[in-house]
Amino acid sequence: RSTKRMARMAAWVLAILLASCAFALATFDKEFDVTWGDGRGKILNNGQLLTLGLDKISGSGFQSKHEYLFGKIDMQLKLVPGNSAGTVTAYYLSSQGPTHDEIDFEFLGNVTGEPYTLHTNVFTQGQGQREQQFRLWFDPTNDFHTYSILWNPKHIIFMVDDMPIRDYKNLEGKGIAFPKNQPMRLYSSLWNADDWATQGGRVKTDWSHAPFSASYRGFKADACVVTAGGRPRCGASVGTEVAPGTGAAGEWYNQELDLTRQQRMRWVQRNYMIYNYCTDPKRVAKGVPAECSM
């Protein structure tokens, strides 16, 4: 009898754990609004999947209902397959206005068989031009992969499948601006940029392959969410049924790369980085930004 009772107890605990896991990922209809595209952006599978479409008439896009002031944002993306030349899938945090802050992932398409370019950038007070570009070590069109932004008061860390690829550090003490005061929404869009996206604009979008489609799932934000009163509330993952807790931020708030993860990032940068604004000869000739020499 005691064995049966223990088995029932174990099953009950497992059911609670599974239910908690089910709540850990937000649904797109609760967390996002499709803001443009005239029906080309779709929320499917009971809010678990979002797709964006692009044809010759229009692309499409969505934005988060919430604004965040620091957080760890995860999204699984599967990019436009086949001949994606000329297309850009953008996934980024941004505030508004002429002195906006922004943290960018952009995926630049290519002709069939040629690799995507992963483009990253950081804007502070309306100033960008901090581009680093990478190839990926897998085909991002075959399956979903997780692209993450960790933004806390000391670091902006870009990650792919939990592999750090870039760490933009807070160097305010050296007079370099860092995004820390402006709340940002999460945005994504699929659009035509064939004037620059693929091989410098030499390869144009082949509309015979349209409509193009990118897919999203597995959104999660452990973040400080800006409330109606304008104050950030830090705590549980947004968009879940989990209780918000004590209002304290999670481990991400003070997280930085340990030695092992720094080494992994350097490995990615050595093997897969194809452009760095700090080493661009045209930029160097005009004087590199101050953070490049630190």
Short mmCIF file of C-alpha atoms in Angstrom, two decimals, residues 8-259:
data_model
loop_
_atom_site.label_atom_id
_atom_site.label_comp_id
_atom_site.label_asym_id
_atom_site.label_seq_id
_atom_site.Cartn_x
_atom_site.Cartn_y
_atom_site.Cartn_z
CA ARG A 8 0.88 8.20 -6.69
CA MET A 9 2.88 10.92 -4.93
CA ALA A 10 5.68 10.67 -7.53
CA ALA A 11 3.15 10.88 -10.36
CA TRP A 12 1.52 13.91 -8.74
CA VAL A 13 4.87 15.70 -8.33
CA LEU A 14 5.79 14.88 -11.94
CA ALA A 15 2.44 16.26 -13.13
CA ILE A 16 3.09 19.53 -11.28
CA LEU A 17 6.59 19.79 -12.75
CA LEU A 18 5.30 19.14 -16.26
CA ALA A 19 2.57 21.74 -15.79
CA SER A 20 5.18 24.25 -14.63
CA CYS A 21 7.29 23.51 -17.70
CA ALA A 22 4.25 24.00 -19.92
CA PHE A 23 3.82 27.50 -18.48
CA ALA A 24 7.49 28.36 -18.93
CA LEU A 25 7.06 29.39 -22.57
CA ALA A 26 4.79 32.29 -23.41
CA THR A 27 2.12 32.11 -26.11
CA PHE A 28 2.46 34.53 -29.01
CA ASP A 29 -1.13 35.78 -28.85
CA LYS A 30 -0.62 36.86 -25.21
CA GLU A 31 2.79 38.44 -25.71
CA PHE A 32 2.80 39.91 -29.24
CA ASP A 33 0.79 41.91 -31.76
CA VAL A 34 1.22 41.37 -35.49
CA THR A 35 1.55 45.01 -36.48
CA TRP A 36 1.87 45.02 -40.27
CA GLY A 37 1.70 42.80 -43.32
CA ASP A 38 -2.05 42.60 -44.04
CA GLY A 39 -2.45 38.99 -42.95
CA ARG A 40 1.05 37.81 -43.87
CA GLY A 41 1.92 37.41 -40.19
CA LYS A 42 0.03 34.52 -38.56
CA ILE A 43 -0.23 33.13 -35.02
CA LEU A 44 -0.92 29.38 -35.18
CA ASN A 45 -1.05 26.20 -33.07
CA ASN A 46 -2.89 27.74 -30.10
CA GLY A 47 -0.38 30.56 -29.88
CA GLN A 48 2.73 28.34 -29.94
CA LEU A 49 3.88 29.26 -33.47
CA LEU A 50 4.18 32.54 -35.35
CA THR A 51 5.01 32.83 -39.05
CA LEU A 52 5.94 35.91 -41.07
CA GLY A 53 5.49 36.08 -44.83
CA LEU A 54 7.01 38.17 -47.61
CA ASP A 55 5.87 38.58 -51.20
CA LYS A 56 6.39 41.24 -53.86
CA ILE A 57 3.68 43.45 -52.36
CA SER A 58 4.67 43.41 -48.69
CA GLY A 59 6.59 41.84 -45.85
CA SER A 60 5.26 41.53 -42.29
CA GLY A 61 6.20 42.08 -38.68
CA PHE A 62 5.23 41.87 -35.02
CA GLN A 63 6.11 43.53 -31.72
CA SER A 64 5.87 42.65 -28.04
CA LYS A 65 2.99 43.94 -25.96
CA HIS A 66 5.47 44.58 -23.13
CA GLU A 67 8.44 46.90 -22.83
CA TYR A 68 11.55 45.61 -21.06
CA LEU A 69 14.31 47.35 -19.14
CA PHE A 70 16.96 44.62 -19.00
CA GLY A 71 16.27 40.92 -19.47
CA LYS A 72 17.22 37.64 -21.07
CA ILE A 73 15.18 37.14 -24.23
CA ASP A 74 15.09 33.77 -26.04
CA MET A 75 13.42 33.06 -29.37
CA GLN A 76 13.59 30.01 -31.61
CA LEU A 77 13.67 30.88 -35.32
CA LYS A 78 13.64 28.86 -38.51
CA LEU A 79 14.71 31.08 -41.40
CA VAL A 80 13.56 31.38 -45.03
CA PRO A 81 14.79 28.24 -46.86
CA GLY A 82 16.17 27.88 -50.37
CA ASN A 83 16.91 31.00 -52.38
CA SER A 84 16.50 33.69 -49.72
CA ALA A 85 18.69 36.28 -51.46
CA GLY A 86 17.53 39.85 -50.87
CA THR A 87 15.46 38.99 -47.80
CA VAL A 88 16.18 40.10 -44.25
CA THR A 89 14.71 38.58 -41.09
CA ALA A 90 15.20 41.11 -38.30
CA TYR A 91 14.82 40.28 -34.59
CA TYR A 92 15.70 43.09 -32.21
CA LEU A 93 15.01 45.14 -29.09
CA SER A 94 14.43 48.85 -29.62
CA SER A 95 13.17 51.99 -27.91
CA GLN A 96 11.67 54.89 -29.87
CA GLY A 97 12.75 58.36 -30.96
CA PRO A 98 15.84 60.00 -32.49
CA THR A 99 18.07 59.03 -29.53
CA HIS A 100 16.78 55.45 -29.35
CA ASP A 101 18.68 52.41 -28.09
CA GLU A 102 18.62 49.16 -30.06
CA ILE A 103 20.06 45.62 -29.89
CA ASP A 104 19.94 43.84 -33.25
CA PHE A 105 19.98 40.38 -34.72
CA GLU A 106 19.47 40.47 -38.51
CA PHE A 107 19.65 37.44 -40.79
CA LEU A 108 20.69 38.31 -44.35
CA GLY A 109 19.53 35.79 -46.94
CA ASN A 110 21.56 34.29 -49.75
CA VAL A 111 21.22 32.25 -52.92
CA THR A 112 20.57 28.52 -52.58
CA GLY A 113 23.59 26.69 -51.17
CA GLU A 114 25.32 29.84 -49.91
CA PRO A 115 25.31 30.65 -46.18
CA TYR A 116 23.22 33.21 -44.33
CA THR A 117 24.98 36.18 -42.73
CA LEU A 118 24.12 36.88 -39.09
CA HIS A 119 24.40 40.63 -38.57
CA THR A 120 24.57 42.13 -35.05
CA ASN A 121 24.54 45.77 -34.00
CA VAL A 122 24.13 47.95 -30.90
CA PHE A 123 22.67 51.47 -30.93
CA THR A 124 23.11 53.88 -28.03
CA GLN A 125 21.50 57.33 -28.02
CA GLY A 126 20.62 56.93 -31.70
CA GLN A 127 24.19 56.02 -32.72
CA GLY A 128 24.82 52.59 -34.28
CA GLN A 129 27.55 51.47 -36.65
CA ARG A 130 28.79 48.83 -34.23
CA GLU A 131 28.29 45.94 -36.63
CA GLN A 132 29.74 42.47 -36.23
CA GLN A 133 28.79 39.79 -38.75
CA PHE A 134 29.04 36.02 -38.55
CA ARG A 135 28.45 32.86 -40.50
CA LEU A 136 26.57 30.12 -38.65
CA TRP A 137 27.97 26.64 -37.98
CA PHE A 138 24.67 25.01 -39.08
CA ASP A 139 21.93 25.50 -41.66
CA PRO A 140 19.43 27.87 -39.95
CA THR A 141 16.66 26.86 -42.38
CA ASN A 142 16.57 23.13 -41.57
CA ASP A 143 15.31 23.44 -38.01
CA PHE A 144 14.60 25.87 -35.20
CA HIS A 145 17.56 27.37 -33.32
CA THR A 146 17.55 29.62 -30.26
CA TYR A 147 18.80 33.20 -30.58
CA SER A 148 19.18 35.03 -27.26
CA ILE A 149 19.88 38.54 -26.03
CA LEU A 150 21.13 38.91 -22.47
CA TRP A 151 20.89 42.60 -21.51
CA ASN A 152 21.83 43.64 -18.01
CA PRO A 153 23.43 46.78 -16.54
CA LYS A 154 26.95 45.57 -17.35
CA HIS A 155 26.69 43.54 -20.56
CA ILE A 156 24.82 42.90 -23.79
CA ILE A 157 25.59 39.31 -24.76
CA PHE A 158 24.40 37.80 -28.06
CA MET A 159 23.98 34.02 -28.02
CA VAL A 160 23.14 31.32 -30.58
CA ASP A 161 21.95 28.02 -29.08
CA ASP A 162 23.43 29.27 -25.79
CA MET A 163 26.83 29.81 -27.46
CA PRO A 164 27.99 33.40 -26.82
CA ILE A 165 29.10 35.16 -29.99
CA ARG A 166 29.42 38.78 -28.85
CA ASP A 167 29.75 40.68 -25.56
CA TYR A 168 29.18 44.45 -25.66
CA LYS A 169 30.33 45.73 -22.27
CA ASN A 170 29.25 48.74 -20.26
CA LEU A 171 32.19 51.15 -20.50
CA GLU A 172 30.37 54.23 -19.26
CA GLY A 173 33.27 54.89 -16.92
CA LYS A 174 35.33 55.53 -20.07
CA GLY A 175 32.74 57.91 -21.50
CA ILE A 176 31.03 55.40 -23.83
CA ALA A 177 27.22 55.30 -23.82
CA PHE A 178 25.43 52.09 -22.83
CA PRO A 179 21.70 51.29 -23.13
CA LYS A 180 20.30 51.36 -19.61
CA ASN A 181 17.60 54.01 -19.27
CA GLN A 182 15.21 53.48 -22.19
CA PRO A 183 12.73 50.57 -22.07
CA MET A 184 12.64 48.54 -25.28
CA ARG A 185 10.08 46.40 -27.06
CA LEU A 186 10.97 43.24 -28.94
CA TYR A 187 10.32 43.49 -32.68
CA SER A 188 10.69 41.15 -35.63
CA SER A 189 10.08 41.54 -39.34
CA LEU A 190 10.63 39.81 -42.66
CA TRP A 191 11.23 42.28 -45.47
CA ASN A 192 12.86 42.87 -48.84
CA ALA A 193 16.25 44.59 -48.68
CA ASP A 194 17.78 43.53 -51.97
CA ASP A 195 19.41 46.93 -52.41
CA TRP A 196 22.04 45.88 -49.81
CA ALA A 197 21.34 42.56 -48.07
CA THR A 198 23.00 39.97 -50.31
CA GLN A 199 26.53 40.42 -51.61
CA GLY A 200 26.28 44.18 -51.19
CA GLY A 201 23.06 44.39 -53.20
CA ARG A 202 24.46 42.68 -56.29
CA VAL A 203 22.05 39.73 -55.94
CA LYS A 204 18.38 40.68 -56.08
CA THR A 205 15.31 38.92 -54.69
CA ASP A 206 13.96 36.22 -57.02
CA TRP A 207 10.21 36.68 -56.64
CA SER A 208 9.50 33.42 -58.46
CA HIS A 209 10.30 31.77 -55.07
CA ALA A 210 7.76 33.90 -53.17
CA PRO A 211 6.03 33.80 -50.80
CA PHE A 212 8.96 33.59 -48.40
CA SER A 213 8.31 32.51 -44.82
CA ALA A 214 10.16 32.56 -41.47
CA SER A 215 8.87 30.75 -38.36
CA TYR A 216 9.07 31.51 -34.63
CA ARG A 217 8.42 29.45 -31.52
CA GLY A 218 9.70 29.03 -27.94
CA PHE A 219 9.66 32.69 -26.90
CA LYS A 220 10.76 33.30 -23.32
CA ALA A 221 11.65 36.49 -21.48
CA ASP A 222 13.15 36.54 -18.00
CA ALA A 223 13.02 40.30 -17.75
CA CYS A 224 12.17 43.49 -15.96
CA VAL A 225 8.79 44.36 -17.50
CA VAL A 226 7.72 48.00 -17.54
CA THR A 227 4.31 48.33 -15.90
CA ALA A 228 1.52 50.80 -16.68
CA GLY A 229 2.98 53.26 -14.20
CA GLY A 230 6.31 53.24 -16.01
CA ARG A 231 8.21 51.31 -13.36
CA PRO A 232 9.99 48.04 -14.24
CA ARG A 233 8.86 44.89 -12.41
CA CYS A 234 11.55 42.23 -12.28
CA GLY A 235 10.73 38.63 -11.53
CA ALA A 236 9.18 35.63 -13.23
CA SER A 237 9.14 34.93 -16.95
CA VAL A 238 6.63 37.12 -18.75
CA GLY A 239 3.59 35.62 -20.39
CA THR A 240 3.36 32.68 -18.04
CA GLU A 241 0.85 31.63 -15.39
CA VAL A 242 3.62 31.37 -12.81
CA ALA A 243 3.32 33.68 -9.79
CA PRO A 244 5.50 36.78 -10.21
CA GLY A 245 7.47 36.03 -7.06
CA THR A 246 9.21 38.62 -4.93
CA GLY A 247 9.98 41.08 -7.69
CA ALA A 248 13.70 40.28 -7.69
CA ALA A 249 15.56 39.81 -10.96
CA GLY A 250 17.03 36.41 -11.75
CA GLU A 251 20.64 35.33 -12.18
CA TRP A 252 20.76 36.98 -15.60
CA TYR A 253 20.74 40.45 -13.96
CA ASN A 254 24.35 40.07 -12.78
CA GLN A 255 25.47 37.45 -15.27
CA GLU A 256 28.69 37.75 -17.22
CA LEU A 257 30.80 35.30 -19.16
CA ASP A 258 33.02 33.03 -17.12
CA LEU A 259 36.39 31.98 -18.50
#
